[in-house]
PDB file of C-alpha atoms in Angstrom:
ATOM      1  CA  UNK A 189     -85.365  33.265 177.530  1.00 55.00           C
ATOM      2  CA  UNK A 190     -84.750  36.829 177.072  1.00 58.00           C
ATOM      3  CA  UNK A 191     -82.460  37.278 180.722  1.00 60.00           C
ATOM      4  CA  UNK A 192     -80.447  34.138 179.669  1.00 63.00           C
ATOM      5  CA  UNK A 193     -79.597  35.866 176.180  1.00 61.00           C
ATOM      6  CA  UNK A 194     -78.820  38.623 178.379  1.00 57.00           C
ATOM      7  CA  UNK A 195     -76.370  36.878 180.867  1.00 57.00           C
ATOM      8  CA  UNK A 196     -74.992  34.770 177.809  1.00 54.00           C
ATOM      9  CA  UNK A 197     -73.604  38.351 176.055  1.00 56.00           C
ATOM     10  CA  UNK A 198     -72.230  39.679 179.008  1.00 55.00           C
ATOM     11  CA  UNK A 199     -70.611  36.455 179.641  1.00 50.00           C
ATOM     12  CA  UNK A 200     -68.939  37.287 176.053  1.00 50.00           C
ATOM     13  CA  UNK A 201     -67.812  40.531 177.001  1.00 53.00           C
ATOM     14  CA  UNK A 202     -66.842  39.503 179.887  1.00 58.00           C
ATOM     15  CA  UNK A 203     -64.856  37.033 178.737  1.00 58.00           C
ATOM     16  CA  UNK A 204     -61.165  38.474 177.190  1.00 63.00           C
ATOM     17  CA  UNK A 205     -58.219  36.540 176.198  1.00 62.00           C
ATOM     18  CA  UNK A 206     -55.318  37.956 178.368  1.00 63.00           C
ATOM     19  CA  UNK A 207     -52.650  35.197 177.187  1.00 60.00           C
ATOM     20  CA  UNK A 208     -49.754  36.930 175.230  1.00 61.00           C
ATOM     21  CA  UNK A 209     -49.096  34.150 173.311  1.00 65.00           C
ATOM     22  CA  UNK A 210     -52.505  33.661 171.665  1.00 65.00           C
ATOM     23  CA  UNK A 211     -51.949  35.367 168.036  1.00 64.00           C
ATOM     24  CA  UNK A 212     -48.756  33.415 168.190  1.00 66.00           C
ATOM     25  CA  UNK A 213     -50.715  29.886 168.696  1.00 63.00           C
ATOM     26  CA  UNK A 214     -53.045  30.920 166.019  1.00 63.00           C
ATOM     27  CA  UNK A 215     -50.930  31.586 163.529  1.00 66.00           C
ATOM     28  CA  UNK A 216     -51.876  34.982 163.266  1.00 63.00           C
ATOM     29  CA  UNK A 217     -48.786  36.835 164.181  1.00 65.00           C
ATOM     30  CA  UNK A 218     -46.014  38.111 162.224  1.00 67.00           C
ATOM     31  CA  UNK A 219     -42.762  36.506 162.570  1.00 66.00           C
ATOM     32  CA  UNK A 220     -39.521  39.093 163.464  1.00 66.00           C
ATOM     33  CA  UNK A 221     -38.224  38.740 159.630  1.00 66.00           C
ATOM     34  CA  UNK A 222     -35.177  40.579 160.698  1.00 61.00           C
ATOM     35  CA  UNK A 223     -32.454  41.890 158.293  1.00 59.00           C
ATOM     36  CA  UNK A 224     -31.339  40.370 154.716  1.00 59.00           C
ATOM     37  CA  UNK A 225     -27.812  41.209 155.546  1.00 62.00           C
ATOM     38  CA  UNK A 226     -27.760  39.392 159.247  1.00 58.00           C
ATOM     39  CA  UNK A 227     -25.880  36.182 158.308  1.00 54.00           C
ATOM     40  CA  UNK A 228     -29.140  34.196 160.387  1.00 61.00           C
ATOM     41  CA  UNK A 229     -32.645  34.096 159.708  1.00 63.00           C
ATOM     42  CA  UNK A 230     -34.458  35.667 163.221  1.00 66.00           C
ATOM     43  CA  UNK A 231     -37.331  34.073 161.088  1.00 72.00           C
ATOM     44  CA  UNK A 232     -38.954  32.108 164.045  1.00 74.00           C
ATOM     45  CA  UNK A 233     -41.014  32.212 167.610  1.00 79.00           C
ATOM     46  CA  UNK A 234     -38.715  29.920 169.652  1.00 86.00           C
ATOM     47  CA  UNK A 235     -35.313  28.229 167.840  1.00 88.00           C
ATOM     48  CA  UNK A 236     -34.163  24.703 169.339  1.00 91.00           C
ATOM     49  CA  UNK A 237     -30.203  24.602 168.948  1.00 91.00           C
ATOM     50  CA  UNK A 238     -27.774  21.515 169.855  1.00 93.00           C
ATOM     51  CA  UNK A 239     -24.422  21.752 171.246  1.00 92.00           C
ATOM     52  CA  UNK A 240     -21.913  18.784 170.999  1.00 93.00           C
ATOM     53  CA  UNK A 241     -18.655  18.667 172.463  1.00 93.00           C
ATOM     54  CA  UNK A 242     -15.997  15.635 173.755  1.00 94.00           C
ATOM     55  CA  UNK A 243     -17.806  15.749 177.145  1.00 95.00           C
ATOM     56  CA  UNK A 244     -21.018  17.608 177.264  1.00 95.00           C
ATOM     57  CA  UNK A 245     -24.544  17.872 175.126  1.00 95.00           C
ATOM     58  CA  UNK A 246     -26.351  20.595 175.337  1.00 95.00           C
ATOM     59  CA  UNK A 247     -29.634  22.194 173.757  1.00 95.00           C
ATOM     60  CA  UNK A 248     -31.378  25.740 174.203  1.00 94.00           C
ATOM     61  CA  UNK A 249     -34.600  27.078 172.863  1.00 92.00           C
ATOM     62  CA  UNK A 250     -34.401  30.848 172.670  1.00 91.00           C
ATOM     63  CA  UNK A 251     -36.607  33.858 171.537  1.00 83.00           C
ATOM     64  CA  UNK A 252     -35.795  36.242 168.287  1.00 80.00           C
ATOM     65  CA  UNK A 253     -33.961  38.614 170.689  1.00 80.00           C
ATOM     66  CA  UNK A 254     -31.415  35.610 171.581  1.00 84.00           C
ATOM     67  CA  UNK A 255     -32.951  34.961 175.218  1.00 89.00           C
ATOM     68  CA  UNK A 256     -32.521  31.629 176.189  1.00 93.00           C
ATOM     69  CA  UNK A 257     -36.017  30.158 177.178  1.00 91.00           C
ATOM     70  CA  UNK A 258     -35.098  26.498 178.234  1.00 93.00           C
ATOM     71  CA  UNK A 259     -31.844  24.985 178.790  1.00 95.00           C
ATOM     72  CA  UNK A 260     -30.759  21.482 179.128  1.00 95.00           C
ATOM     73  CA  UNK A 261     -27.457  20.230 179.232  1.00 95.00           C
ATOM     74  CA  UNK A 262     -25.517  17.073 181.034  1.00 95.00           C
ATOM     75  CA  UNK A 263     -23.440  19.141 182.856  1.00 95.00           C
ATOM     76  CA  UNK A 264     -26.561  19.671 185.426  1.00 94.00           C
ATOM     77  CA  UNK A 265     -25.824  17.181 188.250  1.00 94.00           C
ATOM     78  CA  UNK A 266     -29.350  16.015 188.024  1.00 93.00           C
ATOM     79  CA  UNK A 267     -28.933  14.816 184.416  1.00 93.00           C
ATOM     80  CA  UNK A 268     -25.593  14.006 184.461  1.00 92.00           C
ATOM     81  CA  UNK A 269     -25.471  11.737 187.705  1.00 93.00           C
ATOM     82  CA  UNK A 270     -27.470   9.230 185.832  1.00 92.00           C
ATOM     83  CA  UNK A 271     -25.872   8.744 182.882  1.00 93.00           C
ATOM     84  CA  UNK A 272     -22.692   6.408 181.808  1.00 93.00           C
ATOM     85  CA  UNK A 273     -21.699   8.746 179.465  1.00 93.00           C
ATOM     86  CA  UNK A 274     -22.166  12.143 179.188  1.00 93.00           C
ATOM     87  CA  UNK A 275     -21.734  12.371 175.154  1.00 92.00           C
ATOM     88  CA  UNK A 276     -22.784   9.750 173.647  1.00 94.00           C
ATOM     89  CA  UNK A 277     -26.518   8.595 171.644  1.00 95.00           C
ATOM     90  CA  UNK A 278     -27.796   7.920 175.078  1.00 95.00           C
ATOM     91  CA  UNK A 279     -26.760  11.125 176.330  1.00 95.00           C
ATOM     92  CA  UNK A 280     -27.940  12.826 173.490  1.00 95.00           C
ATOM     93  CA  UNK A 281     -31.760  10.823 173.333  1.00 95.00           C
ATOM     94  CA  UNK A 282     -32.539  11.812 176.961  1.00 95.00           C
ATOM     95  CA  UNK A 283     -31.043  15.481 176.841  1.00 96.00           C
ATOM     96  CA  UNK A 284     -33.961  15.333 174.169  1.00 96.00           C
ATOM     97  CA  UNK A 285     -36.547  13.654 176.182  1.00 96.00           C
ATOM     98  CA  UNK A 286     -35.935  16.425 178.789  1.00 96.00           C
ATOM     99  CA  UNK A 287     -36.025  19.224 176.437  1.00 95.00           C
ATOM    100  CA  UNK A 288     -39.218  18.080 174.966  1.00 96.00           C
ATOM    101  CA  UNK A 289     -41.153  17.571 178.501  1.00 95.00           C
ATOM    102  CA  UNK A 290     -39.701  20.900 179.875  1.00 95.00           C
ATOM    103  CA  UNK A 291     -41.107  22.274 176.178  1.00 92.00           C
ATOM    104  CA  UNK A 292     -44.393  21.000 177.140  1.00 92.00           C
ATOM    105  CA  UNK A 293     -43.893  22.222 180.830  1.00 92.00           C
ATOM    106  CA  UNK A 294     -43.037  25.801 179.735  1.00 89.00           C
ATOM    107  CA  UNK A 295     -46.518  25.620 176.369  1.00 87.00           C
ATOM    108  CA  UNK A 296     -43.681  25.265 173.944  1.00 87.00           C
ATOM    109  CA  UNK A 297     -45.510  23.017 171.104  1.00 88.00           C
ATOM    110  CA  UNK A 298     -43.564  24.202 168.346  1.00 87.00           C
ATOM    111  CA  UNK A 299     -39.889  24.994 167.686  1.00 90.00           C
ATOM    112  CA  UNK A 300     -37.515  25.594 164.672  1.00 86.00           C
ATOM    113  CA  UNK A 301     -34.807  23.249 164.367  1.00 87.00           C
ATOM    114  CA  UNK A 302     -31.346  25.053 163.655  1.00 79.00           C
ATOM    115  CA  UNK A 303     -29.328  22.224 162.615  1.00 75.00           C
ATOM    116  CA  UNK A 304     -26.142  24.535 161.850  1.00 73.00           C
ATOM    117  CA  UNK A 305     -23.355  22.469 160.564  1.00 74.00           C
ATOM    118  CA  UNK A 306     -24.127  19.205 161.765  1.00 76.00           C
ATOM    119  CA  UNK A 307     -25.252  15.856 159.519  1.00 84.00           C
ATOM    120  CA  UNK A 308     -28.909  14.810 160.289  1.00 83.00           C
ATOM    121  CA  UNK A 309     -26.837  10.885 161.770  1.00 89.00           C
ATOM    122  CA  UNK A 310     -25.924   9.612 165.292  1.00 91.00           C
ATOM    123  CA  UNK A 311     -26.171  11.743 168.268  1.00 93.00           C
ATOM    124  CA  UNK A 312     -28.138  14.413 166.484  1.00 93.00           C
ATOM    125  CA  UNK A 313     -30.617  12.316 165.215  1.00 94.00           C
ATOM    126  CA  UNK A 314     -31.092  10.247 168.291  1.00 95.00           C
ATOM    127  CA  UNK A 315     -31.652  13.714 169.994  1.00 95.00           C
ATOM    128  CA  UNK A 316     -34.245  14.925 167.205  1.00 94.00           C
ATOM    129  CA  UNK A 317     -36.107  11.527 167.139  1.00 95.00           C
ATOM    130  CA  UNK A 318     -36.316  11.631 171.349  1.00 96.00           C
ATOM    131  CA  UNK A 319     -37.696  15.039 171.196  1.00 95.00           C
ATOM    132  CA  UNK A 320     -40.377  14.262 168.401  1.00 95.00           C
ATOM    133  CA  UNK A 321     -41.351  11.307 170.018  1.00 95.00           C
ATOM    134  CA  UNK A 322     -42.540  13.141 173.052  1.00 93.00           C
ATOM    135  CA  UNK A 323     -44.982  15.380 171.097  1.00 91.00           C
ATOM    136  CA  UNK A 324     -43.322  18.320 169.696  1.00 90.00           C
ATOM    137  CA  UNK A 325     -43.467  19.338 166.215  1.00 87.00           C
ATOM    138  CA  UNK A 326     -39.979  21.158 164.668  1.00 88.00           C
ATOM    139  CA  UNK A 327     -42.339  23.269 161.992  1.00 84.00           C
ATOM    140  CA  UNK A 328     -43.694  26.361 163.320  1.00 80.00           C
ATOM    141  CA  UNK A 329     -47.277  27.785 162.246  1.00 73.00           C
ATOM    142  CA  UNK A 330     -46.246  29.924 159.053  1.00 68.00           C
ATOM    143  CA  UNK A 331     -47.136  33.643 158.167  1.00 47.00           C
TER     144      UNK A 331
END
């Protein structure tokens, strides 16, 4: 009994959590608050922003320092090939579904929604319901 207790604790110090992430998935990391006199909040981990023009949707999740982590948009060929329309409800639900699975692809499980200037109706919210549906939450861990 005593060599198993043995092997157990070196199996703990062994063991070390090398993912960079990890205070960030616990909740245990401080948010960049940025400064009160930048006209937006930088208070988040990842941001999830939507972009609607006449022809095109497009969404981005990016970091505090503005890097873009995941893009989606209809103007890829791959996305836009098999639509009718590139900007319309349609559009806008699967440029959501795709977000939310590349999300999930990339250990995204949380994002902040930056809704801007645009009404919470139509394209947007077919967008916001497609990517909630597939498992992501839009409120990230608070601290």
């Amino acid at each position: 009994a005593a060599r198993s207790k043995a092997a157990a604790q070196s199996v703990v110090v062994l063991a070390r959590n090398r993912n960079p992430r990890s205070l960030e998935l616990q909740g245990l990391k401080m948010k960049p608050r940025g400064f009160s006199t930048h006209a937006e909040s930088q208070n988040f981990f990842h941001r999830l922003s939507l972009n609607l023009t006449n022809k095109h949707i497009s969404s981005i999740v990016e970091s505090p320092q503005r890097n873009v982590v995941i893009s989606t948009s209809t103007e890829e060929p791959s996305i836009g090939s098999q639509l009718y329309s590139r900007s319309d409800k349609c559009a806008a639900q699967n440029i959501g579904k795709i977000m939310a699975q590349r999300c999930k692809e990339s250990g995204i499980e949380r994002v902040t929604w930056d809704i801007g200037h645009k009404q919470y109706r139509g394209k947007v919210k077919s967008f916001i319901d497609a990517f909630t549906k597939e498992g992501i939450s839009l409120k990230e861990i608070g601290v």
